[in-house]
CSV table of C-alpha atoms in Angstrom, one decimal:
chain,number,residue,atom,x,y,z
A,1,MET,CA,4.9,-32.2,2.1
A,2,HIS,CA,3.7,-32.7,-1.4
A,3,LEU,CA,0.0,-32.6,-2.5
A,4,SER,CA,-1.5,-35.4,-4.6
A,5,THR,CA,-3.1,-34.3,-7.9
A,6,SER,CA,-6.6,-34.5,-6.4
A,7,ASP,CA,-5.5,-32.7,-3.2
A,8,PHE,CA,-3.8,-30.1,-5.3
A,9,ASP,CA,-7.0,-29.3,-7.4
A,10,PHE,CA,-9.2,-29.2,-4.4
A,11,SER,CA,-6.8,-27.2,-2.2
A,12,THR,CA,-6.3,-24.7,-5.1
A,13,ALA,CA,-10.0,-23.9,-5.0
A,14,GLN,CA,-9.8,-23.4,-1.2
A,15,MET,CA,-6.7,-21.2,-1.4
A,16,THR,CA,-8.4,-19.1,-4.1
A,17,ARG,CA,-11.3,-18.6,-1.6
A,18,ALA,CA,-8.8,-17.8,1.2
A,19,LEU,CA,-7.2,-15.1,-1.0
A,20,GLU,CA,-10.6,-13.6,-1.7
A,21,LEU,CA,-11.3,-13.5,2.0
A,22,ALA,CA,-7.8,-11.9,2.7
A,23,GLU,CA,-8.6,-9.1,0.3
A,24,ARG,CA,-11.4,-7.9,2.6
A,25,GLY,CA,-8.7,-6.6,5.0
A,26,ARG,CA,-7.2,-4.1,2.5
A,27,GLY,CA,-6.8,-0.7,4.1
A,28,LEU,CA,-7.8,-2.1,7.5
A,29,VAL,CA,-4.9,-4.3,8.7
A,30,GLU,CA,-1.7,-2.5,7.7
A,31,PRO,CA,1.1,-2.7,8.7
A,32,ASN,CA,0.0,-6.3,9.1
A,33,PRO,CA,-0.4,-8.5,6.0
A,34,MET,CA,-3.8,-9.4,4.6
A,35,VAL,CA,-4.5,-13.0,5.4
A,36,GLY,CA,-7.4,-15.3,4.7
A,37,CYS,CA,-8.1,-18.9,6.0
A,38,VAL,CA,-10.4,-21.8,5.1
A,39,ILE,CA,-10.8,-25.0,7.2
A,40,VAL,CA,-12.0,-28.1,5.5
A,41,ASP,CA,-13.1,-31.4,7.2
A,42,ASP,CA,-12.1,-34.9,6.0
A,43,GLN,CA,-15.3,-35.0,3.9
A,44,GLY,CA,-14.1,-32.0,1.9
A,45,GLN,CA,-16.7,-29.6,3.5
A,46,ILE,CA,-15.8,-26.1,4.5
A,47,VAL,CA,-16.3,-25.9,8.3
A,48,GLY,CA,-14.7,-22.5,9.0
A,49,GLU,CA,-13.6,-19.3,7.2
A,50,GLY,CA,-11.9,-16.2,8.5
A,51,PHE,CA,-9.8,-13.2,7.6
A,52,HIS,CA,-7.8,-10.6,9.4
A,53,ALA,CA,-10.3,-7.8,9.6
A,54,GLN,CA,-8.6,-5.1,11.6
A,55,PHE,CA,-5.1,-4.2,12.9
A,56,GLY,CA,-5.0,-5.5,16.5
A,57,ALA,CA,-7.9,-7.9,16.0
A,58,ALA,CA,-7.8,-11.6,15.8
A,59,HIS,CA,-5.9,-13.2,12.9
A,60,ALA,CA,-7.6,-15.1,10.1
A,61,GLU,CA,-6.7,-18.5,11.5
A,62,VAL,CA,-8.2,-17.8,14.9
A,63,GLU,CA,-11.4,-16.4,13.3
A,64,ALA,CA,-11.7,-19.6,11.1
A,65,LEU,CA,-11.1,-21.8,14.1
A,66,LYS,CA,-13.8,-20.0,16.1
A,67,VAL,CA,-16.3,-20.7,13.3
A,68,ALA,CA,-15.2,-24.3,12.9
A,69,GLY,CA,-15.3,-25.1,16.6
A,70,ARG,CA,-14.8,-28.8,17.4
A,71,ARG,CA,-15.0,-29.6,13.7
A,72,ALA,CA,-11.5,-28.3,13.3
A,73,CYS,CA,-10.1,-31.4,15.0
A,74,GLY,CA,-8.6,-33.6,12.2
A,75,ALA,CA,-9.3,-31.0,9.6
A,76,THR,CA,-7.1,-29.2,7.0
A,77,MET,CA,-6.4,-25.5,7.3
A,78,VAL,CA,-5.7,-23.6,4.1
A,79,VAL,CA,-4.1,-20.2,4.8
A,80,THR,CA,-2.6,-17.5,2.6
A,81,LEU,CA,0.5,-16.9,4.9
A,82,GLU,CA,2.5,-18.9,7.4
A,83,PRO,CA,0.7,-18.8,10.8
A,84,CYS,CA,2.4,-16.5,13.3
A,85,CYS,CA,4.2,-18.1,16.3
A,86,HIS,CA,4.9,-15.0,18.3
A,87,HIS,CA,3.1,-12.7,20.7
A,88,GLY,CA,2.2,-9.3,19.1
A,89,LYS,CA,-1.2,-7.6,19.4
A,90,THR,CA,-2.7,-11.1,19.6
A,91,PRO,CA,-1.5,-14.5,20.9
A,92,PRO,CA,0.4,-16.9,18.5
A,93,CYS,CA,-1.9,-18.6,15.9
A,94,THR,CA,0.3,-21.7,16.0
A,95,LYS,CA,-0.8,-22.4,19.6
A,96,ALA,CA,-4.5,-22.1,18.6
A,97,ILE,CA,-4.0,-24.4,15.6
A,98,ILE,CA,-2.2,-27.1,17.7
A,99,HIS,CA,-4.8,-26.8,20.5
A,100,ALA,CA,-7.7,-27.3,18.0
A,101,GLY,CA,-6.2,-30.5,16.7
A,102,VAL,CA,-5.8,-29.5,13.1
A,103,LYS,CA,-4.3,-32.3,11.1
A,104,ARG,CA,-2.8,-30.5,8.2
A,105,VAL,CA,-1.8,-26.9,7.3
A,106,ILE,CA,-1.4,-25.7,3.7
A,107,ALA,CA,0.1,-22.2,3.5
A,108,ALA,CA,0.6,-20.2,0.3
A,109,MET,CA,4.0,-18.8,1.5
A,110,ARG,CA,6.4,-18.3,4.4
A,111,ASP,CA,6.2,-15.1,6.3
A,112,PRO,CA,9.4,-13.1,5.8
A,113,PHE,CA,8.9,-11.2,9.1
A,114,SER,CA,12.0,-11.9,11.2
A,115,ARG,CA,10.0,-13.3,14.1
A,116,ALA,CA,8.2,-15.8,11.8
A,117,ALA,CA,10.3,-16.7,8.7
A,118,GLY,CA,9.6,-20.5,8.8
A,119,VAL,CA,9.5,-20.7,12.6
A,120,GLY,CA,5.7,-21.0,12.7
A,121,LEU,CA,5.7,-23.8,10.2
A,122,ALA,CA,8.5,-25.6,12.1
A,123,GLU,CA,6.5,-25.4,15.3
A,124,LEU,CA,3.5,-26.9,13.6
A,125,GLN,CA,5.6,-29.8,12.2
A,126,ALA,CA,7.1,-30.4,15.6
A,127,ALA,CA,3.6,-30.8,17.0
A,128,GLY,CA,2.9,-33.6,14.4
A,129,ILE,CA,0.9,-31.4,12.0
A,130,GLU,CA,1.5,-32.0,8.2
A,131,VAL,CA,2.6,-28.9,6.5
A,132,ALA,CA,2.7,-27.9,2.8
A,133,VAL,CA,3.9,-24.5,1.5
A,134,GLY,CA,3.8,-22.8,-1.9
A,135,LEU,CA,0.3,-23.3,-3.2
A,136,LEU,CA,-0.7,-20.1,-5.2
A,137,GLU,CA,2.4,-18.4,-3.7
A,138,ALA,CA,2.6,-15.9,-6.6
A,139,GLN,CA,-0.9,-14.8,-6.0
A,140,SER,CA,-0.3,-14.5,-2.3
A,141,ARG,CA,2.9,-12.4,-2.9
A,142,GLU,CA,1.0,-10.1,-5.3
A,143,LEU,CA,-1.8,-9.6,-2.7
A,144,ASN,CA,0.7,-8.6,0.0
A,145,ALA,CA,3.3,-6.9,-2.2
A,146,PRO,CA,3.2,-3.7,-0.1
A,147,TYR,CA,3.7,-5.6,3.2
A,148,LEU,CA,6.5,-7.7,1.6
A,149,LYS,CA,8.3,-4.6,0.4
A,150,LEU,CA,8.1,-2.9,3.8
A,151,ILE,CA,9.5,-6.1,5.5
A,152,GLU,CA,12.2,-6.7,2.9
A,153,THR,CA,13.4,-3.2,2.1
A,154,GLY,CA,12.2,-1.0,5.0
A,155,GLN,CA,10.4,1.3,2.6
A,156,PRO,CA,6.7,1.7,1.8
A,157,TRP,CA,4.9,0.8,-1.4
A,158,ILE,CA,4.8,3.9,-3.6
A,159,ILE,CA,1.6,4.6,-5.6
A,160,ALA,CA,1.8,7.3,-8.2
A,161,LYS,CA,-1.4,9.1,-9.3
A,162,TRP,CA,-2.1,11.8,-11.8
A,163,ALA,CA,-4.9,13.1,-14.0
A,164,MET,CA,-4.0,14.5,-17.4
A,165,THR,CA,-5.6,15.7,-20.7
A,166,LEU,CA,-5.6,13.7,-23.9
A,167,ASP,CA,-2.4,15.5,-25.0
A,168,GLY,CA,-0.7,14.7,-21.7
A,169,LYS,CA,-1.0,18.0,-19.8
A,170,LEU,CA,-1.4,18.3,-16.0
A,171,ALA,CA,-2.7,21.9,-16.3
A,172,THR,CA,-3.0,24.7,-18.8
A,173,GLN,CA,0.0,27.0,-19.5
A,174,CYS,CA,-1.3,29.3,-16.8
A,175,GLY,CA,-1.4,26.5,-14.2
A,176,ASP,CA,-5.1,25.9,-14.1
A,177,SER,CA,-5.9,22.3,-13.4
A,178,GLN,CA,-9.4,22.2,-11.8
A,179,TRP,CA,-10.9,20.0,-13.0
A,180,ILE,CA,-9.2,17.8,-15.5
A,181,SER,CA,-10.8,14.6,-14.5
A,182,SER,CA,-14.5,13.8,-13.9
A,183,HIS,CA,-16.3,13.6,-10.6
A,184,ALA,CA,-16.4,9.8,-10.9
A,185,SER,CA,-12.6,9.7,-11.3
A,186,ARG,CA,-12.0,11.9,-8.4
A,187,ALA,CA,-14.2,9.6,-6.3
A,188,ILE,CA,-11.8,6.8,-7.1
A,189,VAL,CA,-8.9,9.0,-5.9
A,190,HIS,CA,-10.7,9.7,-2.6
A,191,ALA,CA,-11.2,6.0,-2.1
A,192,LEU,CA,-7.4,5.5,-2.7
A,193,ARG,CA,-6.7,8.3,-0.2
A,194,GLY,CA,-8.9,6.5,2.4
A,195,ARG,CA,-6.9,3.3,2.4
A,196,VAL,CA,-3.3,4.6,2.3
A,197,ASP,CA,-1.0,5.6,5.2
A,198,ALA,CA,0.4,8.8,3.7
A,199,ILE,CA,-0.3,11.2,0.8
A,200,ILE,CA,2.7,13.1,-0.6
A,201,VAL,CA,2.9,16.2,-2.9
A,202,GLY,CA,5.6,18.6,-3.7
A,203,ARG,CA,5.6,22.2,-2.4
A,204,GLY,CA,4.8,23.5,-5.9
A,205,THR,CA,1.6,21.4,-6.1
A,206,ALA,CA,0.7,22.6,-2.6
A,207,LEU,CA,1.1,26.2,-3.7
A,208,ALA,CA,-0.7,25.9,-7.0
A,209,ASP,CA,-3.7,23.8,-5.8
A,210,ASP,CA,-4.0,24.7,-2.1
A,211,PRO,CA,-5.3,21.1,-1.5
A,212,LEU,CA,-6.6,19.5,1.7
A,213,LEU,CA,-5.3,16.0,0.7
A,214,THR,CA,-8.0,14.3,2.7
A,215,ALA,CA,-10.4,11.5,1.8
A,216,ARG,CA,-14.0,12.6,1.3
A,217,PRO,CA,-15.9,10.7,2.4
A,218,ALA,CA,-13.5,9.3,5.0
A,219,GLY,CA,-12.1,5.8,4.5
A,220,PRO,CA,-10.8,3.2,6.9
A,221,ARG,CA,-7.5,5.1,7.4
A,222,VAL,CA,-6.5,8.7,8.0
A,223,ALA,CA,-3.4,9.3,5.9
A,224,THR,CA,-0.6,11.6,7.1
A,225,ARG,CA,-0.2,14.4,4.6
A,226,VAL,CA,3.4,14.9,3.6
A,227,ILE,CA,4.7,17.9,1.8
A,228,VAL,CA,8.2,17.8,0.2
A,229,ASP,CA,9.2,21.4,0.9
A,230,THR,CA,13.0,21.9,0.8
A,231,HIS,CA,13.0,25.4,2.2
A,232,ALA,CA,10.0,25.1,4.7
A,233,SER,CA,8.2,27.8,2.7
A,234,LEU,CA,4.7,26.4,2.9
A,235,SER,CA,2.3,29.3,3.7
A,236,SER,CA,0.7,29.5,7.1
A,237,ASP,CA,-2.5,30.5,5.3
A,238,SER,CA,-2.7,27.3,3.2
A,239,GLN,CA,-5.5,24.8,3.9
A,240,LEU,CA,-2.8,22.2,4.8
A,241,VAL,CA,-1.3,24.3,7.6
A,242,ARG,CA,-4.6,25.6,8.8
A,243,THR,CA,-5.9,22.0,9.3
A,244,ALA,CA,-2.6,20.6,10.7
A,245,ARG,CA,-4.1,20.2,14.2
A,246,ASP,CA,-7.0,18.2,12.8
A,247,VAL,CA,-5.2,15.9,10.3
A,248,PRO,CA,-1.5,14.9,10.6
A,249,LEU,CA,0.7,17.1,8.4
A,250,LEU,CA,4.4,16.3,8.0
A,251,ILE,CA,6.7,18.8,6.2
A,252,ALA,CA,9.9,17.2,4.9
A,253,VAL,CA,12.6,19.9,4.6
A,254,ALA,CA,16.3,20.0,3.9
A,255,GLY,CA,18.9,20.8,6.6
A,256,THR,CA,19.3,24.2,5.1
A,257,ALA,CA,15.7,25.2,5.7
A,258,PRO,CA,15.5,28.4,7.8
A,259,ASP,CA,15.1,27.7,11.5
A,260,VAL,CA,12.5,30.5,11.7
A,261,ASP,CA,10.3,28.9,9.1
A,262,GLN,CA,10.7,25.4,10.6
A,263,GLU,CA,9.5,26.9,14.0
A,264,ARG,CA,6.7,28.8,12.3
A,265,LEU,CA,5.3,25.5,10.9
A,266,ARG,CA,5.8,23.6,14.2
A,267,ARG,CA,3.9,26.3,16.1
A,268,ALA,CA,1.0,25.8,13.6
A,269,GLY,CA,0.8,22.1,14.5
A,270,CYS,CA,2.9,20.7,11.7
A,271,GLU,CA,5.6,18.1,12.2
A,272,VAL,CA,8.7,19.3,10.5
A,273,LEU,CA,11.1,16.5,9.5
A,274,VAL,CA,14.6,17.4,8.5
A,275,VAL,CA,15.7,14.8,5.9
A,276,ASP,CA,19.3,13.9,5.2
A,277,GLY,CA,20.8,14.3,1.7
A,278,PHE,CA,22.5,16.8,-0.5
A,279,ASP,CA,20.0,16.5,-3.4
A,280,SER,CA,16.3,15.7,-4.0
A,281,ALA,CA,17.0,12.0,-4.7
A,282,SER,CA,18.9,11.3,-1.6
A,283,ARG,CA,16.4,13.3,0.5
A,284,LEU,CA,13.5,11.3,-1.0
A,285,ASN,CA,15.3,8.1,-0.1
A,286,SER,CA,15.7,9.4,3.5
A,287,LEU,CA,12.1,10.3,3.6
A,288,PHE,CA,10.9,6.9,2.5
A,289,ALA,CA,13.2,5.2,5.0
A,290,GLU,CA,11.7,7.3,7.8
A,291,LEU,CA,8.2,6.5,6.6
A,292,GLY,CA,9.2,2.8,6.6
A,293,ARG,CA,10.5,3.1,10.1
A,294,ARG,CA,7.1,4.4,11.1
A,295,LEU,CA,5.6,1.3,9.5
A,296,LEU,CA,3.6,3.2,6.9
A,297,THR,CA,2.9,0.6,4.3
A,298,ASN,CA,1.1,2.3,1.3
A,299,VAL,CA,2.0,5.9,0.2
A,300,LEU,CA,0.2,7.8,-2.5
A,301,VAL,CA,2.1,10.4,-4.4
A,302,GLU,CA,-0.1,12.9,-6.2
A,303,GLY,CA,2.5,15.2,-7.8
A,304,GLY,CA,3.6,17.4,-9.2
A,305,ALA,CA,5.7,16.7,-12.2
A,306,LYS,CA,9.0,17.5,-10.5
A,307,LEU,CA,8.4,15.1,-7.6
A,308,LEU,CA,7.0,12.4,-9.9
A,309,GLY,CA,10.0,12.8,-12.1
A,310,SER,CA,12.4,12.4,-9.2
A,311,LEU,CA,10.5,9.2,-8.3
A,312,PHE,CA,10.7,8.0,-11.9
A,313,ASP,CA,14.4,8.6,-12.1
A,314,LEU,CA,14.9,6.7,-8.8
A,315,ARG,CA,12.7,3.8,-10.1
A,316,ALA,CA,10.8,4.2,-6.8
A,317,ILE,CA,7.3,3.9,-8.2
A,318,ASP,CA,5.5,0.5,-7.5
A,319,GLU,CA,2.0,1.2,-8.8
A,320,VAL,CA,0.4,3.7,-11.1
A,321,HIS,CA,-3.1,5.2,-11.3
A,322,VAL,CA,-3.7,7.6,-14.2
A,323,PHE,CA,-6.9,9.3,-15.3
A,324,ILE,CA,-6.9,10.5,-19.0
A,325,ALA,CA,-9.6,13.1,-19.7
A,326,PRO,CA,-11.0,13.5,-23.2
A,327,LYS,CA,-9.7,17.1,-23.3
A,328,ILE,CA,-6.9,18.8,-25.2
A,329,ALA,CA,-5.1,21.7,-23.5
A,330,GLY,CA,-2.2,22.5,-25.8
A,331,GLY,CA,0.6,24.8,-25.0
A,332,GLU,CA,4.3,24.2,-25.1
A,333,GLN,CA,4.7,25.5,-21.5
A,334,ALA,CA,1.8,23.4,-20.1
A,335,PRO,CA,3.3,20.9,-17.7
A,336,SER,CA,3.3,17.2,-18.3
A,337,PRO,CA,2.9,14.6,-15.5
A,338,VAL,CA,6.5,13.3,-15.1
A,339,ALA,CA,9.5,15.5,-15.3
A,340,GLY,CA,13.0,14.5,-14.1
A,341,VAL,CA,15.9,13.4,-16.3
A,342,GLY,CA,13.9,10.8,-18.1
A,343,ILE,CA,15.3,8.0,-20.3
A,344,LYS,CA,17.4,7.8,-23.4
A,345,ARG,CA,16.0,4.7,-25.0
A,346,MET,CA,12.3,3.6,-25.2
A,347,SER,CA,13.5,0.1,-24.1
A,348,GLU,CA,14.2,1.7,-20.6
A,349,ALA,CA,10.6,3.0,-20.3
A,350,MET,CA,8.7,2.0,-17.1
A,351,ARG,CA,6.1,-0.6,-18.0
A,352,LEU,CA,3.1,-1.9,-16.1
A,353,VAL,CA,2.2,-5.6,-15.5
A,354,ASP,CA,-1.2,-6.5,-17.0
A,355,PRO,CA,-2.6,-2.9,-16.7
A,356,GLN,CA,-6.3,-2.5,-16.2
A,357,VAL,CA,-8.0,-0.1,-18.6
A,358,THR,CA,-11.5,1.1,-17.9
A,359,THR,CA,-13.8,4.1,-18.6
A,360,VAL,CA,-14.9,6.2,-15.6
A,361,GLY,CA,-17.1,9.2,-16.1
A,362,GLY,CA,-15.9,9.7,-19.6
A,363,ASP,CA,-12.2,9.4,-18.6
A,364,VAL,CA,-9.9,6.5,-19.4
A,365,TYR,CA,-8.6,5.0,-16.2
A,366,VAL,CA,-5.3,3.1,-16.4
A,367,CYS,CA,-3.9,1.4,-13.3
A,368,GLY,CA,-1.3,-1.3,-12.7
A,369,ARG,CA,1.9,-2.4,-11.0
A,370,VAL,CA,5.3,-1.6,-12.3
A,371,VAL,CA,7.4,-4.3,-13.9
A,372,ARG,CA,10.4,-5.1,-11.7
């Protein structure tokens, strides 16, 4: 179905509103997609709005239909994603839409999930409902990029974060890094931690900083803490291991890691995951594949330089958050944020799409998604 010019202009405004509603589910609905819905009567008045607010809770369409009530009959539904047609945590949205007597459905995009993938739209059409697809699709895809990556590749969305000095140092030449960034910047990091499914650091960072890797204050999600520790050498006295029974801790080790150390960590309450691969790159791919199988959607990688360098070389980073403090550390041996092999030509550099640059607590905060 094609929209007329007047319909297109009006529906664009309603889809923009639906996208705004969908955003409210960020950090609450994963591994489901964020979805927003607006229902408009034949007079052009909004009679119902809704969004998917919590994993396992009612979907956006059902919430909007609940608000609209009998006014949904003969109305137009504007929704950011194809309505589901299968039983999951909740009943099919398509059944509710048909039962309510909705006349037309305008969806931003088809759902690539195998049990949907156009089937929901076909079911609506078979029931005599007019269907249009593609309005603000680019914006919808951007909103749900982590969900789409998980569905299409089986791997989570990788968010890289680091704080550095003005001269690009992660720490002094002696390894001191507390604190490079401001309290306000660290608050943003804690907010990030509170909405992701996992937080990853390398064993070197775990040793140098002895972090907890928790969100303070707590956010909507409790992230699994993941340590990339080839030899299973993380100390039993570390804060991470000592809190393993309170907050999930996964230690990703190589097959060559000593059995005695693997068992030591397991006895302390850690999950020890032996990842396949003969080098760090292949083991990281195996780790991400496993996290994807567990339906972990957003993963925050906080360093160190070796781990971030491996991700850079793999071109595995999807999103970047960098805090640049107005400090100069100096020192040839002071570490920089991203190690690895690196590039030969500047034309191969990783670039961000429309990065946001703001000032936070005196730091320069740069964030954005990576150009694909």
